[in-house]
Coordinates of C-alpha atoms and ligand atoms in Angstrom, one line a residue:
M296 CA -4.5 19.9 -9.7
N297 CA -5.3 16.6 -8.0
E298 CA -2.6 14.2 -7.1
R299 CA -2.5 12.4 -10.2
Q300 CA -2.4 15.9 -12.3
I301 CA 0.6 16.7 -10.4
I302 CA 2.3 13.7 -11.0
E303 CA 1.5 13.4 -14.6
Y304 CA 2.5 17.3 -15.0
F305 CA 6.3 16.2 -13.6
T306 CA 6.1 12.9 -15.7
A307 CA 5.7 15.0 -18.8
L308 CA 8.4 17.5 -18.3
A309 CA 10.5 14.9 -17.0
G310 CA 10.9 13.1 -20.5
P311 CA 12.6 9.6 -20.6
A312 CA 15.6 8.4 -19.2
D313 CA 18.3 6.4 -20.6
G314 CA 18.5 3.0 -21.4
R315 CA 19.1 1.6 -18.1
L316 CA 15.9 2.8 -16.8
L317 CA 13.4 -0.4 -17.3
Q318 CA 10.4 1.0 -15.5
G319 CA 10.0 5.2 -14.9
I320 CA 7.1 6.8 -13.1
G321 CA 3.7 5.0 -12.8
D322 CA 4.7 2.0 -10.8
D323 CA 5.2 0.8 -7.4
C324 CA 9.0 1.5 -7.9
A325 CA 11.3 2.6 -10.4
V326 CA 13.2 0.0 -12.2
V327 CA 16.8 0.3 -13.0
D328 CA 19.0 -2.3 -14.5
K329 CA 22.0 -3.5 -12.5
D330 CA 24.0 -6.1 -14.2
G331 CA 21.7 -7.3 -17.1
C332 CA 20.2 -9.8 -15.0
R333 CA 19.5 -8.1 -11.8
V334 CA 17.6 -5.2 -11.1
W335 CA 17.3 -2.2 -8.7
L336 CA 13.9 -1.1 -7.1
L337 CA 13.6 2.1 -6.0
T338 CA 10.4 3.7 -3.9
M339 CA 10.3 6.8 -1.6
D340 CA 7.3 7.4 0.9
T341 CA 6.6 10.6 3.4
L342 CA 5.2 10.4 6.6
I343 CA 4.3 13.8 7.8
E344 CA 2.4 14.8 11.2
G345 CA -1.0 15.4 11.0
V346 CA -1.4 13.9 7.5
H347 CA -0.2 10.2 8.0
F348 CA 0.5 10.2 11.8
D349 CA -0.9 11.9 15.3
C350 CA 1.3 11.8 18.0
A351 CA -1.5 11.7 20.6
F352 CA -2.3 8.0 19.5
H353 CA 0.9 6.5 17.5
P354 CA 3.3 5.3 19.5
P355 CA 7.1 6.2 18.4
E356 CA 8.5 2.7 18.2
K357 CA 5.3 1.7 15.8
L358 CA 5.7 4.6 13.7
G359 CA 9.2 4.3 13.2
R360 CA 8.6 0.7 11.9
K361 CA 5.2 2.4 10.0
A362 CA 8.0 4.4 8.2
V363 CA 9.9 1.2 6.8
S364 CA 7.1 -0.9 6.1
V365 CA 5.1 1.3 3.5
N366 CA 8.4 1.8 1.2
V367 CA 9.2 -1.7 1.6
S368 CA 6.0 -2.8 0.5
D369 CA 6.4 -0.7 -2.9
V370 CA 9.2 -3.3 -3.2
G371 CA 7.4 -6.5 -2.1
A372 CA 4.9 -5.4 -4.7
M373 CA 7.3 -5.8 -7.6
G374 CA 8.5 -8.9 -6.3
G375 CA 11.6 -7.5 -5.0
R376 CA 13.5 -7.6 -1.6
P377 CA 14.6 -4.2 0.4
V378 CA 18.2 -4.0 1.0
F379 CA 19.2 0.3 1.7
V380 CA 17.2 3.0 3.0
L381 CA 17.7 6.5 2.8
L382 CA 16.1 8.7 5.7
S383 CA 15.2 12.4 5.5
A384 CA 14.7 13.3 9.5
G385 CA 12.6 16.9 9.6
M386 CA 11.8 18.0 13.3
P387 CA 11.0 21.0 15.0
P388 CA 12.9 22.7 17.1
G389 CA 12.4 21.7 21.0
F390 CA 11.5 18.3 19.7
D391 CA 10.7 15.5 22.5
E392 CA 14.3 13.5 22.4
S393 CA 13.0 10.5 24.3
W394 CA 10.2 10.4 21.3
F395 CA 12.8 10.8 19.0
R396 CA 14.9 7.8 20.3
A397 CA 11.9 5.3 20.1
F398 CA 11.1 6.2 16.7
A399 CA 14.9 5.6 15.3
Q400 CA 14.7 2.1 17.1
G401 CA 11.6 1.3 15.9
L402 CA 12.9 2.2 12.5
T403 CA 16.2 0.6 12.9
A404 CA 14.6 -2.4 14.2
A405 CA 12.5 -2.5 11.1
C406 CA 15.5 -2.7 8.7
R407 CA 16.9 -5.6 10.5
E408 CA 13.5 -7.5 10.3
Y409 CA 12.9 -6.8 6.5
G410 CA 16.9 -7.5 5.8
C411 CA 17.8 -4.1 4.6
W412 CA 20.7 -1.1 6.3
L413 CA 20.0 2.6 6.7
I414 CA 23.0 3.8 4.5
G415 CA 22.1 7.5 4.6
G416 CA 19.9 10.5 4.7
D417 CA 19.4 14.5 5.6
T418 CA 18.8 15.7 9.0
V419 CA 17.1 19.4 8.7
A420 CA 15.0 21.5 11.3
S421 CA 11.0 21.6 10.3
P422 CA 9.5 24.8 11.3
Q423 CA 6.4 23.1 12.8
G424 CA 5.7 19.4 13.4
L425 CA 7.6 16.0 12.1
N426 CA 7.9 14.6 8.8
F427 CA 10.1 11.7 7.6
C428 CA 11.0 10.9 3.8
L429 CA 12.3 7.4 3.2
T430 CA 13.6 6.3 -0.1
V431 CA 14.0 2.3 -0.2
I432 CA 16.5 0.1 -2.8
G433 CA 15.5 -3.0 -3.2
E434 CA 16.6 -5.6 -5.4
A435 CA 15.1 -8.4 -7.7
E436 CA 15.8 -10.6 -10.8
A437 CA 15.3 -8.4 -14.1
N438 CA 12.8 -11.8 -15.3
Q439 CA 10.9 -11.7 -12.4
V440 CA 9.7 -8.2 -11.4
V441 CA 5.9 -7.8 -11.9
R442 CA 4.4 -4.9 -12.5
R443 CA 1.1 -3.0 -12.1
S444 CA 0.8 -3.1 -16.2
G445 CA 0.3 -7.3 -16.9
A446 CA -3.3 -7.6 -16.4
R447 CA -4.9 -9.4 -18.9
P448 CA -8.6 -9.9 -19.4
G449 CA -10.1 -13.3 -17.8
D450 CA -7.9 -12.6 -14.9
D451 CA -8.3 -13.7 -11.4
L452 CA -8.1 -10.5 -9.1
W453 CA -6.5 -11.6 -5.6
V454 CA -6.1 -9.5 -2.5
S455 CA -3.6 -11.0 0.7
G456 CA -5.2 -10.1 4.0
P457 CA -8.5 -8.3 4.9
L458 CA -9.0 -4.9 3.8
G459 CA -10.3 -1.8 5.1
Y460 CA -8.6 -2.8 8.8
A461 CA -6.2 0.3 8.7
A462 CA -8.9 2.9 7.7
A463 CA -11.4 1.3 10.5
G464 CA -8.2 1.4 13.3
L465 CA -7.3 4.9 12.1
E466 CA -11.2 6.1 13.0
L467 CA -11.2 4.4 15.9
L468 CA -8.0 5.8 16.8
Q469 CA -9.4 9.5 16.1
R470 CA -12.3 9.2 17.9
G471 CA -10.7 7.7 20.8
L472 CA -12.9 5.1 21.3
A473 CA -12.7 1.9 23.2
P474 CA -8.9 1.9 23.2
D475 CA -8.2 -1.0 25.4
E476 CA -10.8 -3.2 23.8
A477 CA -8.9 -6.6 22.2
V478 CA -11.7 -7.1 19.5
F479 CA -10.7 -4.0 18.2
A480 CA -6.9 -4.6 18.2
P481 CA -6.1 -5.9 14.5
F482 CA -8.0 -2.4 13.6
R483 CA -5.5 -0.1 15.3
E484 CA -2.4 -2.2 14.7
K485 CA -3.4 -2.1 11.1
H486 CA -2.9 1.5 10.7
L487 CA -0.2 2.0 13.5
N488 CA 1.9 -0.8 12.3
P489 CA 1.4 -2.5 9.2
T490 CA 3.2 -5.4 7.9
A491 CA 4.9 -5.4 4.3
R492 CA 4.0 -8.7 2.4
V493 CA 7.5 -9.5 1.0
E494 CA 7.4 -12.4 1.3
L495 CA 4.4 -13.0 -0.5
G496 CA 5.2 -10.4 -3.4
C497 CA 8.9 -12.6 -3.7
R498 CA 7.0 -16.0 -3.8
L499 CA 4.9 -14.7 -6.4
A500 CA 6.9 -13.2 -8.6
E501 CA 9.5 -16.4 -8.4
S502 CA 6.4 -18.7 -9.4
G503 CA 5.2 -16.8 -12.5
L504 CA 2.0 -16.5 -12.2
A505 CA 1.4 -13.0 -11.3
H506 CA 0.9 -10.9 -14.5
A507 CA 0.3 -7.5 -12.4
M508 CA 0.8 -6.7 -8.7
M509 CA 0.6 -3.8 -6.5
D510 CA 0.3 -2.6 -2.7
L511 CA -3.0 -1.4 -1.4
S512 CA -1.8 1.6 -0.4
D513 CA -4.6 4.1 -1.3
G514 CA -7.6 1.8 -1.3
L515 CA -8.8 -0.9 -3.2
A516 CA -11.0 0.9 -5.9
T517 CA -8.4 3.5 -6.3
D518 CA -5.5 1.5 -6.6
L519 CA -7.9 -1.2 -8.8
A520 CA -8.3 1.3 -11.1
H521 CA -4.5 2.4 -11.6
L522 CA -3.4 -1.2 -12.1
C523 CA -6.2 -1.3 -14.7
K524 CA -5.4 1.8 -16.6
R525 CA -1.6 0.8 -16.9
S526 CA -2.8 -2.8 -17.5
G527 CA -5.6 -1.2 -20.5
V528 CA -8.4 -3.1 -19.0
G529 CA -11.0 -3.0 -16.8
A530 CA -12.0 -4.7 -13.7
R531 CA -15.2 -6.1 -11.9
L532 CA -15.2 -6.2 -7.8
W533 CA -17.5 -8.9 -6.3
V534 CA -18.3 -7.3 -3.1
H535 CA -20.7 -9.5 -1.6
D536 CA -17.4 -11.1 0.5
L537 CA -14.7 -8.6 0.5
P538 CA -12.0 -9.8 3.0
G539 CA -12.5 -8.4 6.3
V540 CA -16.0 -6.8 5.8
S541 CA -17.7 -8.8 8.5
A542 CA -15.1 -8.6 11.1
L543 CA -15.2 -4.6 10.3
A544 CA -19.5 -4.8 11.7
E545 CA -19.3 -4.1 15.3
A546 CA -16.7 -1.1 14.4
A547 CA -18.6 0.6 11.9
A548 CA -21.8 0.4 13.5
L549 CA -20.1 1.8 16.5
V550 CA -19.1 5.1 14.3
G551 CA -21.6 4.6 12.3
A552 CA -19.8 4.0 9.0
D553 CA -19.9 1.5 6.5
A554 CA -17.7 -1.3 6.7
E555 CA -18.2 -2.4 2.9
R556 CA -16.9 1.3 2.3
W557 CA -13.9 0.7 4.5
A558 CA -12.9 -2.1 2.7
I559 CA -13.3 -0.3 -0.8
G560 CA -12.3 2.6 0.0
G561 CA -9.9 2.8 2.9
G562 CA -6.5 3.3 2.2
E563 CA -3.1 2.2 4.1
D564 CA -3.9 -1.8 3.9
Y565 CA -0.5 -2.3 2.7
E566 CA -2.0 -5.8 1.4
L567 CA -1.2 -7.1 -1.9
L568 CA -3.4 -6.8 -5.0
F569 CA -2.6 -9.2 -7.9
A570 CA -4.0 -10.4 -11.4
A571 CA -3.0 -14.1 -12.1
P572 CA -4.8 -17.1 -14.2
V573 CA -7.6 -18.6 -13.2
E574 CA -5.8 -22.0 -14.4
A575 CA -3.5 -20.8 -11.2
R576 CA -6.1 -21.0 -8.4
D577 CA -4.5 -23.9 -6.5
Q578 CA -1.2 -22.8 -6.9
V579 CA -2.1 -19.5 -5.7
R580 CA -3.7 -20.5 -2.8
A581 CA -0.6 -23.2 -2.0
I582 CA 1.9 -19.8 -2.3
G583 CA -0.8 -18.1 0.4
A584 CA -0.3 -20.8 2.7
Q585 CA 3.4 -21.3 2.5
C586 CA 3.5 -17.1 3.7
G587 CA 0.6 -18.1 6.1
L588 CA -1.4 -15.3 4.5
P589 CA -5.2 -16.1 3.8
L590 CA -5.6 -14.6 -0.1
S591 CA -9.0 -14.0 -1.7
L592 CA -10.1 -13.7 -4.8
V593 CA -12.3 -10.5 -5.1
G594 CA -12.6 -9.8 -8.9
T595 CA -11.8 -10.4 -12.2
V596 CA -10.4 -8.6 -15.3
I597 CA -12.2 -7.9 -18.2
A598 CA -11.4 -6.0 -21.5
G599 CA -12.3 -2.4 -21.5
E600 CA -11.9 0.1 -18.8
G601 CA -13.2 1.0 -15.5
V602 CA -13.8 0.0 -12.2
S603 CA -17.3 -1.4 -11.5
L604 CA -18.9 -3.2 -8.6
I605 CA -21.0 -6.3 -8.5
R606 CA -23.5 -7.0 -5.9
P607 CA -26.0 -9.1 -5.4
R608 CA -29.8 -8.1 -5.1
P609 CA -32.2 -9.4 -2.8
D610 CA -34.1 -10.2 -6.1
G611 CA -31.5 -13.2 -7.0
G612 CA -30.3 -10.3 -9.7
V613 CA -27.1 -8.1 -9.3
E614 CA -26.4 -4.5 -10.0
E615 CA -23.2 -3.3 -11.3
I616 CA -21.9 0.1 -9.8
A617 CA -18.8 2.1 -11.4
V618 CA -16.5 3.2 -9.1
A619 CA -13.4 4.8 -9.6
Y620 CA -10.9 6.5 -7.6
Q621 CA -12.7 6.7 -4.0
G622 CA -9.7 6.2 -2.4
F623 CA -7.3 8.5 -0.6
D624 CA -6.2 11.5 -3.0
H625 CA -3.8 13.8 -1.0
F626 CA -5.2 16.9 -3.0
R627 CA -9.0 16.4 -2.9
N628 CA -9.4 14.8 0.7
T629 CA -9.7 17.6 3.1
R630 CA -8.6 15.3 6.0
A631 CA -5.3 15.9 4.2
W632 CA -5.5 19.6 5.2
G633 CA -6.9 19.1 8.5
Ligands
ADP209 P1 2.7 4.3 -4.4 O1 1.1 4.7 -3.7 O2 2.9 2.8 -5.1 O3 3.6 4.9 -3.4 P2 2.3 6.8 -5.9 O4 0.2 6.6 -5.8 O5 2.6 7.8 -4.7 O6 2.6 5.2 -5.8 O7 3.1 7.3 -6.9 C1 2.4 6.7 -8.3 C2 3.7 7.2 -9.5 O8 4.1 8.1 -9.4 C3 5.2 6.2 -8.5 O9 5.9 5.7 -9.5 C4 5.8 7.2 -7.7 O10 7.0 7.1 -8.0 C5 5.7 8.7 -9.0 N1 5.5 9.8 -8.4 C6 4.7 10.2 -7.4 N2 5.3 11.9 -6.7 C7 6.2 12.1 -7.8 C8 6.8 13.0 -8.0 N3 6.5 13.9 -7.0 N4 7.7 13.3 -9.4 C9 8.1 12.3 -9.5 N5 7.3 10.9 -9.4 C10 6.3 10.6 -8.8
MG210 MG1 2.5 1.1 -4.1

């Protein structure tokens, strides 16, 4: 079974919840009615040593912040703000206490930065390796929540920030390449210490311009395929000028990788992907500018299904390549078990 099949199996067994659940399995967060006007947003993400992080190069303060950021990212992706955090900490006997203190300080400082509080959790011994599982509870106006399911044919597809930096950074770090070279610092930092785009998510939600939104955790191709599936549409990605690809060229050459592949298939960027109507382009750009984030048009929503890449050919024509699920699946990618 792959990751999707496991989630689908749980979904089928769980059955429907009561009427307070406005959105169950299948979006960035579960959405639960709070008081008729506002909703709770609930999400959980896990960081496992050897799968999601490597202590050999991941500073503990940054890992603590990342544990919060990757969860808060899902709340921002639905247009909400994080409020409460629960933490399950699994640590092996004889864990390094100074490492732990730095991790805890990074985690709690990140909570303050994002405006949420650690309110509970669980602490257990882990026979092997460190693992941290966070639940973040956020809040939003009920009528402003942006789901994955609202994209309409003709919508523009936008992403915030550059793509592929986290995948490039991870590869450079794993190979121990040029650890001090400033030109590669943004890539390493994106893997080690991503920032959740909460302000952007909230402003887009308030504006009512985004028909559908999600955060990019598994790679653009995979995540866009999920958004399309939930929305009952297809999409075309214009790959000739994906944001970040030119900046990745030197790093790609160094490790013999393909910068475009990083941008399309690399996970953990924690940028936002959203669909908005063509008429809203100027307003969308203005919101990006208010948040200090470059927003890039990367494609268009079409009727039908599936995601395809549109690439210009040297002869002036274009080629269309079907892609789907090229990103990270925990049960298909051997790296998860390596
Ligand atoms: P994201 O990348 O946004 O964190 P995932 O791809 O991990 O989302 O999960 C997709 C959806 O499946 C989410 O709604 C998540 O809550 C749900 N999900 C994932 N794993 C499980 C599980 N073991 N049981 C129930 N729901 C799950
Ligand atoms: Mg998500």
